[in-house]
Amino acid sequence: MNQIPPTMKALVLQDNPEARIELKTNYPTPTLKAGQALIKLKTAALNHRDQWCREGMYPGLRYPSILGSDGCGTVVAVADEADQHWVGKDVLMNPNVNWGDNPAFQSLNYSILGMPTDGTFAEYLALPAHRLHEKPAYLSDEAAAAIPLAALTAYRAVFTKGLAANGSKVLVTGIGGGVAQFAFQLAQAAGAKVYVTSGSDEKLDQMRQAGAAGAVNYKDPQWVKTLIKAEPMGFHTIIDSAGGDAFGELAKMLAQGGTMVVYGTTAGKPSGIHLPRLFFSQASITGSTMGNDQEFVDMLAFMAKHQIQPLVSSVRPLDDIVSAFDEMDQGRQFGKLVIRISE
Ligand SMILES: NC(=O)c1ccc[n+]([C@@H]2O[C@H](COP(=O)([O-])OP(=O)(O)OC[C@H]3O[C@@H](n4cnc5c(N)ncnc54)[C@H](OP(=O)(O)O)[C@@H]3O)[C@@H](O)[C@H]2O)c1
């Protein structure tokens, strides 16, 4: 404990319209409470919720809070003797706080690491030791930090809710997104035939190289026709986090008995849905959020079994973290925006 400094660098969400996020250089280092472990963070990664918090568009904002749901680091201290075996280990963290007992949905006092509880965009993080998982040996620090929130969300959306399996025809929209990218990788590893959309031709080219069965630009006026021509019987699983004007068209692309899984609204309010089409085809639209703790374990095992490497868009130092938020706001990233905090 002696080498742990009393203050640290931390990216803090604050109630200041001039600077809603600010990198503080002398923020108090957390002290351990019973059951907690102290992690010296090596890397962290952004999720869109961090930018939503910056924009004031996330429920239950708490000021000040350290943002960041994903990270990888080394355990440097624990409060309880029973957790001593963690000290010195490289870990990543399950970002669920209080999922609760029901695997089907989270408890009423559920939250996500990184607002309201202090998160990973800091040099140190204290959290309950039961949130820790050993860093997968096959991954770098950067790749490990890219995984938790996005891959967990994708795992539940693709498998538990979307029921994708070997041979399924799957469509993932907005493939530049962190969760979307994992949804593609997980479904592909399970043996599904995976199509993607993006607003960027460059990202689509890369996805063709990564084995996408089809890659279509949602800004092309012909995008719906192109996908229908490619899969006239529709998609068994559609994974969407955009909503917006395309939503009704996507719903029409569901196969008989197919499922559209929705976990975000990046493009705003959804357009209308052709309900007769939906009910005649016995199709479903279902919501999904994060994943339970068992799904987190299953996700890590699935990733390791298939040696899935997260797509890291860029890595930059903690001092430059605000530029990563700007990049996410503009949707310029392709995969995860990773922050290097310490070596
Ligand atoms: N419910 C949950 O548990 C949960 C968990 C994680 C995220 N989310 C939500 O899901 C969304 C994505 O999160 P993320 O962290 O993956 O975000 P992200 O990395 O910022 O990705 C957002 C992506 O959305 C795509 N996009 C933008 N406009 C689009 C449109 N009109 N149609 C289709 N795609 C469009 C873009 O893809 P292209 O660049 O390829 O066009 C962009 O890269 C956010 O709204 C986030 O809040 C929810």
Short mmCIF file of C-alpha atoms and ligand atoms in Angstrom, two decimals:
data_model
loop_
_atom_site.label_atom_id
_atom_site.label_comp_id
_atom_site.label_asym_id
_atom_site.label_seq_id
_atom_site.Cartn_x
_atom_site.Cartn_y
_atom_site.Cartn_z
CA MET A 1 0.00 0.00 0.00
CA ASN A 2 3.02 2.31 0.61
CA GLN A 3 3.64 3.04 -3.05
CA ILE A 4 0.07 4.05 -3.76
CA PRO A 5 -0.05 7.83 -4.16
CA PRO A 6 -2.76 9.81 -2.34
CA THR A 7 -3.89 11.46 -5.57
CA MET A 8 -4.14 10.30 -9.16
CA LYS A 9 -5.14 11.29 -12.67
CA ALA A 10 -8.82 10.71 -13.40
CA LEU A 11 -11.28 11.73 -16.09
CA VAL A 12 -14.15 13.24 -14.11
CA LEU A 13 -17.72 13.94 -15.18
CA GLN A 14 -18.74 17.18 -13.52
CA ASP A 15 -21.67 19.59 -13.45
CA ASN A 16 -19.81 22.28 -15.36
CA PRO A 17 -21.24 23.29 -18.75
CA GLU A 18 -17.82 24.68 -19.78
CA ALA A 19 -16.09 21.32 -19.26
CA ARG A 20 -18.43 18.42 -18.57
CA ILE A 21 -15.48 16.04 -18.58
CA GLU A 22 -12.08 17.04 -17.30
CA LEU A 23 -8.85 15.17 -16.70
CA LYS A 24 -7.94 15.96 -13.09
CA THR A 25 -4.34 15.41 -12.07
CA ASN A 26 -4.80 15.39 -8.31
CA TYR A 27 -8.03 13.48 -7.75
CA PRO A 28 -8.16 11.43 -4.53
CA THR A 29 -6.98 7.84 -5.01
CA PRO A 30 -9.74 5.50 -3.78
CA THR A 31 -9.27 3.79 -0.45
CA LEU A 32 -10.35 0.21 0.08
CA LYS A 33 -13.62 -0.78 1.73
CA ALA A 34 -14.41 -4.29 2.97
CA GLY A 35 -14.55 -6.81 0.15
CA GLN A 36 -12.83 -4.52 -2.34
CA ALA A 37 -9.71 -4.80 -4.45
CA LEU A 38 -7.55 -1.91 -5.63
CA ILE A 39 -6.50 -2.10 -9.27
CA LYS A 40 -3.72 -0.12 -10.88
CA LEU A 41 -5.14 0.36 -14.35
CA LYS A 42 -3.03 -0.26 -17.42
CA THR A 43 -5.67 0.27 -20.09
CA ALA A 44 -9.31 1.30 -20.43
CA ALA A 45 -11.78 1.59 -23.30
CA LEU A 46 -14.65 3.89 -24.21
CA ASN A 47 -18.28 2.96 -24.72
CA HIS A 48 -20.94 5.18 -26.15
CA ARG A 49 -22.48 5.56 -22.69
CA ASP A 50 -19.41 7.60 -21.70
CA GLN A 51 -20.20 10.10 -24.44
CA TRP A 52 -23.94 10.05 -23.55
CA CYS A 53 -22.91 10.94 -19.96
CA ARG A 54 -20.76 13.79 -21.26
CA GLU A 55 -23.76 15.07 -23.25
CA GLY A 56 -26.00 14.85 -20.17
CA MET A 57 -28.09 12.21 -21.97
CA TYR A 58 -27.78 9.33 -19.51
CA PRO A 59 -30.21 8.65 -16.67
CA GLY A 60 -29.17 9.21 -13.05
CA LEU A 61 -26.09 11.34 -13.67
CA ARG A 62 -23.98 11.77 -10.54
CA TYR A 63 -21.39 14.51 -10.16
CA PRO A 64 -18.54 14.15 -9.75
CA SER A 65 -18.02 10.64 -11.16
CA ILE A 66 -15.09 8.95 -12.81
CA LEU A 67 -16.34 7.56 -16.14
CA GLY A 68 -15.23 4.31 -17.78
CA SER A 69 -16.76 0.83 -17.68
CA ASP A 70 -13.94 -1.17 -19.23
CA GLY A 71 -10.42 -1.66 -18.05
CA CYS A 72 -7.49 -3.98 -17.55
CA GLY A 73 -4.94 -3.66 -14.78
CA THR A 74 -3.07 -5.26 -11.92
CA VAL A 75 -4.47 -5.86 -8.45
CA VAL A 76 -2.21 -3.99 -6.02
CA ALA A 77 -4.13 -4.42 -2.76
CA VAL A 78 -7.19 -6.09 -1.29
CA ALA A 79 -9.18 -5.33 1.84
CA ASP A 80 -9.88 -8.92 2.89
CA GLU A 81 -7.40 -11.68 3.59
CA ALA A 82 -9.60 -14.11 1.61
CA ASP A 83 -8.94 -12.08 -1.55
CA GLN A 84 -5.17 -12.00 -1.10
CA HIS A 85 -4.72 -14.45 -4.01
CA TRP A 86 -5.72 -11.64 -6.41
CA VAL A 87 -2.76 -9.43 -5.51
CA GLY A 88 -0.29 -9.17 -8.40
CA LYS A 89 -2.71 -10.66 -10.93
CA ASP A 90 -3.67 -8.96 -14.18
CA VAL A 91 -7.43 -8.65 -14.36
CA LEU A 92 -10.39 -7.24 -16.19
CA MET A 93 -13.64 -6.27 -14.51
CA ASN A 94 -17.26 -7.32 -14.97
CA PRO A 95 -18.93 -3.89 -15.30
CA ASN A 96 -22.27 -5.08 -13.89
CA VAL A 97 -23.12 -3.59 -10.51
CA ASN A 98 -25.96 -5.48 -8.76
CA TRP A 99 -27.45 -7.45 -11.68
CA GLY A 100 -29.40 -9.43 -9.07
CA ASP A 101 -30.80 -12.96 -8.92
CA ASN A 102 -32.95 -13.11 -12.03
CA PRO A 103 -30.97 -14.04 -15.13
CA ALA A 104 -33.75 -12.64 -17.35
CA PHE A 105 -33.39 -9.02 -16.27
CA GLN A 106 -31.39 -6.79 -13.98
CA SER A 107 -32.47 -5.73 -10.50
CA LEU A 108 -33.95 -2.32 -9.72
CA ASN A 109 -30.70 -1.12 -8.15
CA TYR A 110 -28.62 -2.23 -11.11
CA SER A 111 -26.00 0.13 -12.51
CA ILE A 112 -22.91 -0.01 -14.68
CA LEU A 113 -19.34 0.62 -13.53
CA GLY A 114 -18.26 4.19 -14.35
CA MET A 115 -21.07 6.46 -13.14
CA PRO A 116 -22.65 6.36 -10.64
CA THR A 117 -19.83 4.23 -9.17
CA ASP A 118 -16.35 5.48 -10.09
CA GLY A 119 -14.94 3.80 -13.17
CA THR A 120 -11.84 2.94 -15.14
CA PHE A 121 -10.68 6.27 -16.63
CA ALA A 122 -8.23 6.73 -13.75
CA GLU A 123 -4.92 5.44 -12.51
CA TYR A 124 -6.59 3.44 -9.71
CA LEU A 125 -9.97 1.81 -9.23
CA ALA A 126 -11.46 0.19 -6.12
CA LEU A 127 -14.32 -2.25 -6.62
CA PRO A 128 -15.66 -5.48 -5.08
CA ALA A 129 -13.25 -8.36 -5.62
CA HIS A 130 -16.10 -10.52 -6.92
CA ARG A 131 -16.13 -8.34 -10.08
CA LEU A 132 -12.62 -9.46 -11.04
CA HIS A 133 -11.69 -11.95 -13.75
CA GLU A 134 -8.20 -12.96 -14.74
CA LYS A 135 -7.10 -11.27 -17.94
CA PRO A 136 -7.39 -13.82 -20.77
CA ALA A 137 -3.83 -14.97 -21.44
CA TYR A 138 -4.18 -14.74 -25.22
CA LEU A 139 -5.01 -11.02 -25.17
CA SER A 140 -2.86 -7.89 -24.90
CA ASP A 141 -3.66 -5.25 -22.26
CA GLU A 142 -5.30 -3.14 -24.97
CA ALA A 143 -7.43 -5.98 -26.33
CA ALA A 144 -8.50 -7.10 -22.85
CA ALA A 145 -9.74 -3.61 -21.96
CA ALA A 146 -11.79 -3.54 -25.15
CA ILE A 147 -13.91 -6.50 -24.16
CA PRO A 148 -16.12 -6.23 -21.06
CA LEU A 149 -19.15 -4.00 -21.67
CA ALA A 150 -19.38 -4.29 -25.43
CA ALA A 151 -18.74 -8.02 -25.73
CA LEU A 152 -21.13 -8.76 -22.86
CA THR A 153 -23.87 -6.73 -24.55
CA ALA A 154 -23.17 -8.42 -27.87
CA TYR A 155 -23.13 -11.92 -26.33
CA ARG A 156 -26.58 -11.57 -24.78
CA ALA A 157 -28.00 -9.83 -27.86
CA VAL A 158 -26.67 -12.40 -30.34
CA PHE A 159 -27.19 -15.64 -28.41
CA THR A 160 -29.57 -15.29 -25.45
CA LYS A 161 -31.97 -12.87 -27.13
CA GLY A 162 -31.19 -13.21 -30.84
CA LEU A 163 -30.87 -17.03 -30.75
CA ALA A 164 -28.20 -16.96 -33.44
CA ALA A 165 -26.60 -20.33 -34.11
CA ASN A 166 -24.68 -22.28 -36.69
CA GLY A 167 -26.33 -21.62 -40.06
CA SER A 168 -28.38 -18.59 -38.95
CA LYS A 169 -28.57 -15.62 -41.26
CA VAL A 170 -27.66 -12.61 -39.14
CA LEU A 171 -27.63 -8.89 -39.93
CA VAL A 172 -25.65 -6.48 -37.72
CA THR A 173 -26.22 -2.78 -38.34
CA GLY A 174 -23.71 0.07 -37.84
CA ILE A 175 -20.70 -2.24 -37.82
CA GLY A 176 -18.33 0.58 -36.87
CA GLY A 177 -19.75 0.41 -33.34
CA GLY A 178 -17.97 -1.36 -30.52
CA VAL A 179 -20.87 -3.68 -29.65
CA ALA A 180 -21.75 -4.27 -33.31
CA GLN A 181 -18.21 -5.38 -34.04
CA PHE A 182 -18.36 -8.00 -31.26
CA ALA A 183 -21.82 -9.09 -32.44
CA PHE A 184 -20.31 -9.79 -35.85
CA GLN A 185 -17.37 -11.71 -34.42
CA LEU A 186 -19.46 -13.80 -32.01
CA ALA A 187 -22.10 -14.71 -34.60
CA GLN A 188 -19.44 -15.54 -37.17
CA ALA A 189 -17.57 -17.74 -34.69
CA ALA A 190 -20.83 -19.59 -33.97
CA GLY A 191 -21.12 -20.45 -37.66
CA ALA A 192 -23.72 -17.88 -38.69
CA LYS A 193 -23.77 -16.18 -42.09
CA VAL A 194 -23.33 -12.56 -41.09
CA TYR A 195 -24.23 -9.43 -43.06
CA VAL A 196 -23.36 -5.92 -41.92
CA THR A 197 -24.30 -2.31 -42.64
CA SER A 198 -22.28 0.85 -42.14
CA GLY A 199 -22.28 4.47 -43.22
CA SER A 200 -18.64 4.09 -44.27
CA ASP A 201 -17.51 2.29 -47.45
CA GLU A 202 -14.07 1.89 -45.94
CA LYS A 203 -15.44 -0.01 -42.95
CA LEU A 204 -17.56 -2.13 -45.30
CA ASP A 205 -14.49 -3.06 -47.35
CA GLN A 206 -12.73 -4.18 -44.19
CA MET A 207 -15.74 -6.24 -43.15
CA ARG A 208 -15.78 -8.04 -46.51
CA GLN A 209 -12.16 -8.93 -45.86
CA ALA A 210 -13.14 -10.11 -42.36
CA GLY A 211 -15.60 -12.54 -43.94
CA ALA A 212 -18.93 -10.71 -43.92
CA ALA A 213 -21.39 -12.45 -46.25
CA GLY A 214 -22.59 -9.04 -47.39
CA ALA A 215 -21.73 -5.44 -46.51
CA VAL A 216 -24.11 -2.60 -47.42
CA ASN A 217 -23.94 1.17 -46.91
CA TYR A 218 -27.09 2.36 -45.11
CA LYS A 219 -26.67 5.74 -46.80
CA ASP A 220 -27.15 4.13 -50.22
CA PRO A 221 -30.82 4.62 -51.25
CA GLN A 222 -30.79 1.02 -52.55
CA TRP A 223 -29.56 -0.56 -49.28
CA VAL A 224 -32.87 -2.25 -48.43
CA LYS A 225 -33.28 -3.71 -51.92
CA THR A 226 -29.70 -4.93 -51.88
CA LEU A 227 -30.17 -6.84 -48.64
CA ILE A 228 -33.53 -8.27 -49.67
CA LYS A 229 -32.01 -9.44 -52.95
CA ALA A 230 -29.15 -11.09 -51.05
CA GLU A 231 -31.46 -12.85 -48.56
CA PRO A 232 -35.01 -12.96 -50.00
CA MET A 233 -36.25 -15.15 -47.12
CA GLY A 234 -34.95 -12.62 -44.58
CA PHE A 235 -32.69 -12.74 -41.55
CA HIS A 236 -33.17 -15.00 -38.55
CA THR A 237 -31.45 -12.46 -36.31
CA ILE A 238 -31.06 -8.71 -36.73
CA ILE A 239 -28.90 -6.85 -34.19
CA ASP A 240 -29.58 -3.11 -34.16
CA SER A 241 -28.51 -0.23 -31.96
CA ALA A 242 -29.49 2.61 -34.28
CA GLY A 243 -33.30 2.76 -34.35
CA GLY A 244 -34.06 5.86 -36.45
CA ASP A 245 -35.57 5.98 -39.92
CA ALA A 246 -34.34 2.54 -40.96
CA PHE A 247 -36.04 0.69 -38.13
CA GLY A 248 -39.27 -0.18 -39.97
CA GLU A 249 -37.34 -1.37 -43.02
CA LEU A 250 -35.18 -3.61 -40.85
CA ALA A 251 -38.25 -5.15 -39.22
CA LYS A 252 -39.54 -6.06 -42.69
CA MET A 253 -36.32 -8.00 -43.34
CA LEU A 254 -36.99 -10.51 -40.56
CA ALA A 255 -37.32 -14.12 -41.66
CA GLN A 256 -40.28 -16.27 -40.55
CA GLY A 257 -39.91 -16.58 -36.78
CA GLY A 258 -36.94 -14.20 -36.83
CA THR A 259 -35.88 -11.88 -34.03
CA MET A 260 -34.69 -8.30 -34.10
CA VAL A 261 -32.70 -7.39 -31.00
CA VAL A 262 -32.51 -3.72 -30.08
CA TYR A 263 -30.02 -2.37 -27.55
CA GLY A 264 -29.55 1.29 -28.48
CA THR A 265 -31.01 4.29 -30.29
CA THR A 266 -27.97 6.00 -31.78
CA ALA A 267 -29.99 7.27 -34.78
CA GLY A 268 -32.92 8.46 -32.69
CA LYS A 269 -36.63 7.61 -32.63
CA PRO A 270 -37.58 4.55 -34.69
CA SER A 271 -39.75 4.82 -37.79
CA GLY A 272 -43.09 2.96 -37.96
CA ILE A 273 -43.31 -0.80 -38.21
CA HIS A 274 -45.49 -2.73 -40.65
CA LEU A 275 -47.30 -4.70 -37.95
CA PRO A 276 -49.14 -7.22 -40.18
CA ARG A 277 -45.84 -8.17 -41.72
CA LEU A 278 -44.42 -8.68 -38.23
CA PHE A 279 -47.21 -10.85 -36.86
CA PHE A 280 -47.84 -12.87 -40.02
CA SER A 281 -44.19 -13.86 -40.04
CA GLN A 282 -44.28 -14.78 -36.32
CA ALA A 283 -41.33 -12.45 -35.88
CA SER A 284 -40.24 -10.69 -32.68
CA ILE A 285 -38.60 -7.45 -31.69
CA THR A 286 -36.93 -7.65 -28.32
CA GLY A 287 -34.83 -5.38 -26.16
CA SER A 288 -31.52 -6.33 -24.62
CA THR A 289 -29.25 -4.63 -22.13
CA MET A 290 -25.80 -5.71 -20.99
CA GLY A 291 -25.87 -9.33 -19.76
CA ASN A 292 -25.99 -11.20 -16.48
CA ASP A 293 -22.91 -12.38 -14.58
CA GLN A 294 -23.16 -15.93 -15.96
CA GLU A 295 -23.27 -14.50 -19.48
CA PHE A 296 -20.11 -12.55 -18.66
CA VAL A 297 -18.36 -15.82 -17.74
CA ASP A 298 -19.78 -17.55 -20.83
CA MET A 299 -18.75 -14.65 -23.06
CA LEU A 300 -15.13 -14.77 -21.85
CA ALA A 301 -15.05 -18.55 -22.36
CA PHE A 302 -16.53 -18.25 -25.87
CA MET A 303 -14.04 -15.52 -26.79
CA ALA A 304 -11.13 -17.62 -25.54
CA LYS A 305 -12.37 -20.81 -27.22
CA HIS A 306 -12.52 -19.02 -30.58
CA GLN A 307 -9.45 -16.83 -29.81
CA ILE A 308 -11.45 -13.76 -30.79
CA GLN A 309 -9.35 -10.60 -31.01
CA PRO A 310 -11.30 -7.39 -30.39
CA LEU A 311 -11.00 -4.79 -33.11
CA VAL A 312 -9.10 -1.90 -31.55
CA SER A 313 -9.63 1.33 -33.46
CA SER A 314 -6.85 3.28 -31.75
CA VAL A 315 -4.84 3.52 -28.53
CA ARG A 316 -3.92 6.88 -26.96
CA PRO A 317 -2.59 8.02 -23.58
CA LEU A 318 -4.85 9.07 -20.72
CA ASP A 319 -3.71 12.68 -21.22
CA ASP A 320 -5.46 12.64 -24.64
CA ILE A 321 -8.66 10.92 -23.53
CA VAL A 322 -10.98 13.82 -24.38
CA SER A 323 -10.06 13.44 -28.06
CA ALA A 324 -11.32 9.85 -27.93
CA PHE A 325 -14.72 11.14 -26.76
CA ASP A 326 -14.75 13.57 -29.70
CA GLU A 327 -13.94 10.78 -32.11
CA MET A 328 -16.75 8.64 -30.74
CA ASP A 329 -19.15 11.56 -30.96
CA GLN A 330 -18.34 11.89 -34.66
CA GLY A 331 -18.54 8.11 -35.22
CA ARG A 332 -15.07 8.06 -36.78
CA GLN A 333 -13.85 5.00 -34.86
CA PHE A 334 -13.91 1.46 -36.17
CA GLY A 335 -13.99 -0.80 -33.15
CA LYS A 336 -12.88 0.18 -29.67
CA LEU A 337 -11.19 3.38 -28.59
CA VAL A 338 -8.57 2.28 -26.07
CA ILE A 339 -6.70 4.40 -23.52
CA ARG A 340 -3.22 3.54 -22.23
CA ILE A 341 -3.01 4.57 -18.56
CA SER A 342 0.19 2.93 -17.30
CA GLU A 343 2.71 0.30 -18.43
N1 LIG B 1 -28.42 -1.53 -23.85
C1 LIG B 1 -27.14 -1.75 -23.59
O1 LIG B 1 -26.77 -2.55 -22.72
C2 LIG B 1 -26.10 -1.06 -24.40
C3 LIG B 1 -24.77 -1.45 -24.29
C4 LIG B 1 -23.84 -0.84 -25.09
C5 LIG B 1 -24.23 0.15 -25.96
N2 LIG B 1 -25.53 0.55 -26.00
C6 LIG B 1 -25.97 1.58 -26.94
O2 LIG B 1 -25.76 1.06 -28.24
C7 LIG B 1 -25.31 2.09 -29.11
C8 LIG B 1 -23.96 1.70 -29.68
O3 LIG B 1 -23.02 1.65 -28.63
P1 LIG B 1 -21.47 1.48 -28.92
O4 LIG B 1 -20.75 1.70 -27.65
O5 LIG B 1 -21.24 0.25 -29.72
O6 LIG B 1 -21.28 2.80 -29.82
P2 LIG B 1 -20.23 3.26 -30.84
O7 LIG B 1 -19.01 2.42 -30.75
O8 LIG B 1 -20.13 4.73 -30.70
O9 LIG B 1 -20.94 2.94 -32.24
C9 LIG B 1 -21.97 3.68 -32.77
C10 LIG B 1 -22.12 3.23 -34.22
O10 LIG B 1 -23.45 3.49 -34.61
C11 LIG B 1 -23.48 3.41 -36.00
N3 LIG B 1 -24.52 4.27 -36.53
C12 LIG B 1 -24.62 5.61 -36.43
N4 LIG B 1 -25.71 6.02 -37.11
C13 LIG B 1 -26.29 4.90 -37.63
C14 LIG B 1 -27.43 4.67 -38.42
N5 LIG B 1 -28.21 5.67 -38.85
N6 LIG B 1 -27.73 3.39 -38.76
C15 LIG B 1 -26.95 2.37 -38.35
N7 LIG B 1 -25.85 2.52 -37.59
C16 LIG B 1 -25.53 3.79 -37.24
C17 LIG B 1 -22.11 3.82 -36.51
O11 LIG B 1 -21.63 2.76 -37.31
P3 LIG B 1 -20.95 3.01 -38.73
O12 LIG B 1 -19.76 3.88 -38.45
O13 LIG B 1 -20.57 1.65 -39.18
O14 LIG B 1 -21.95 3.66 -39.63
C18 LIG B 1 -21.29 4.00 -35.23
O15 LIG B 1 -20.01 3.50 -35.33
C19 LIG B 1 -25.29 3.37 -28.28
O16 LIG B 1 -26.51 4.04 -28.49
C20 LIG B 1 -25.18 2.86 -26.86
O17 LIG B 1 -25.68 3.74 -25.93
C21 LIG B 1 -26.47 -0.04 -25.25
#
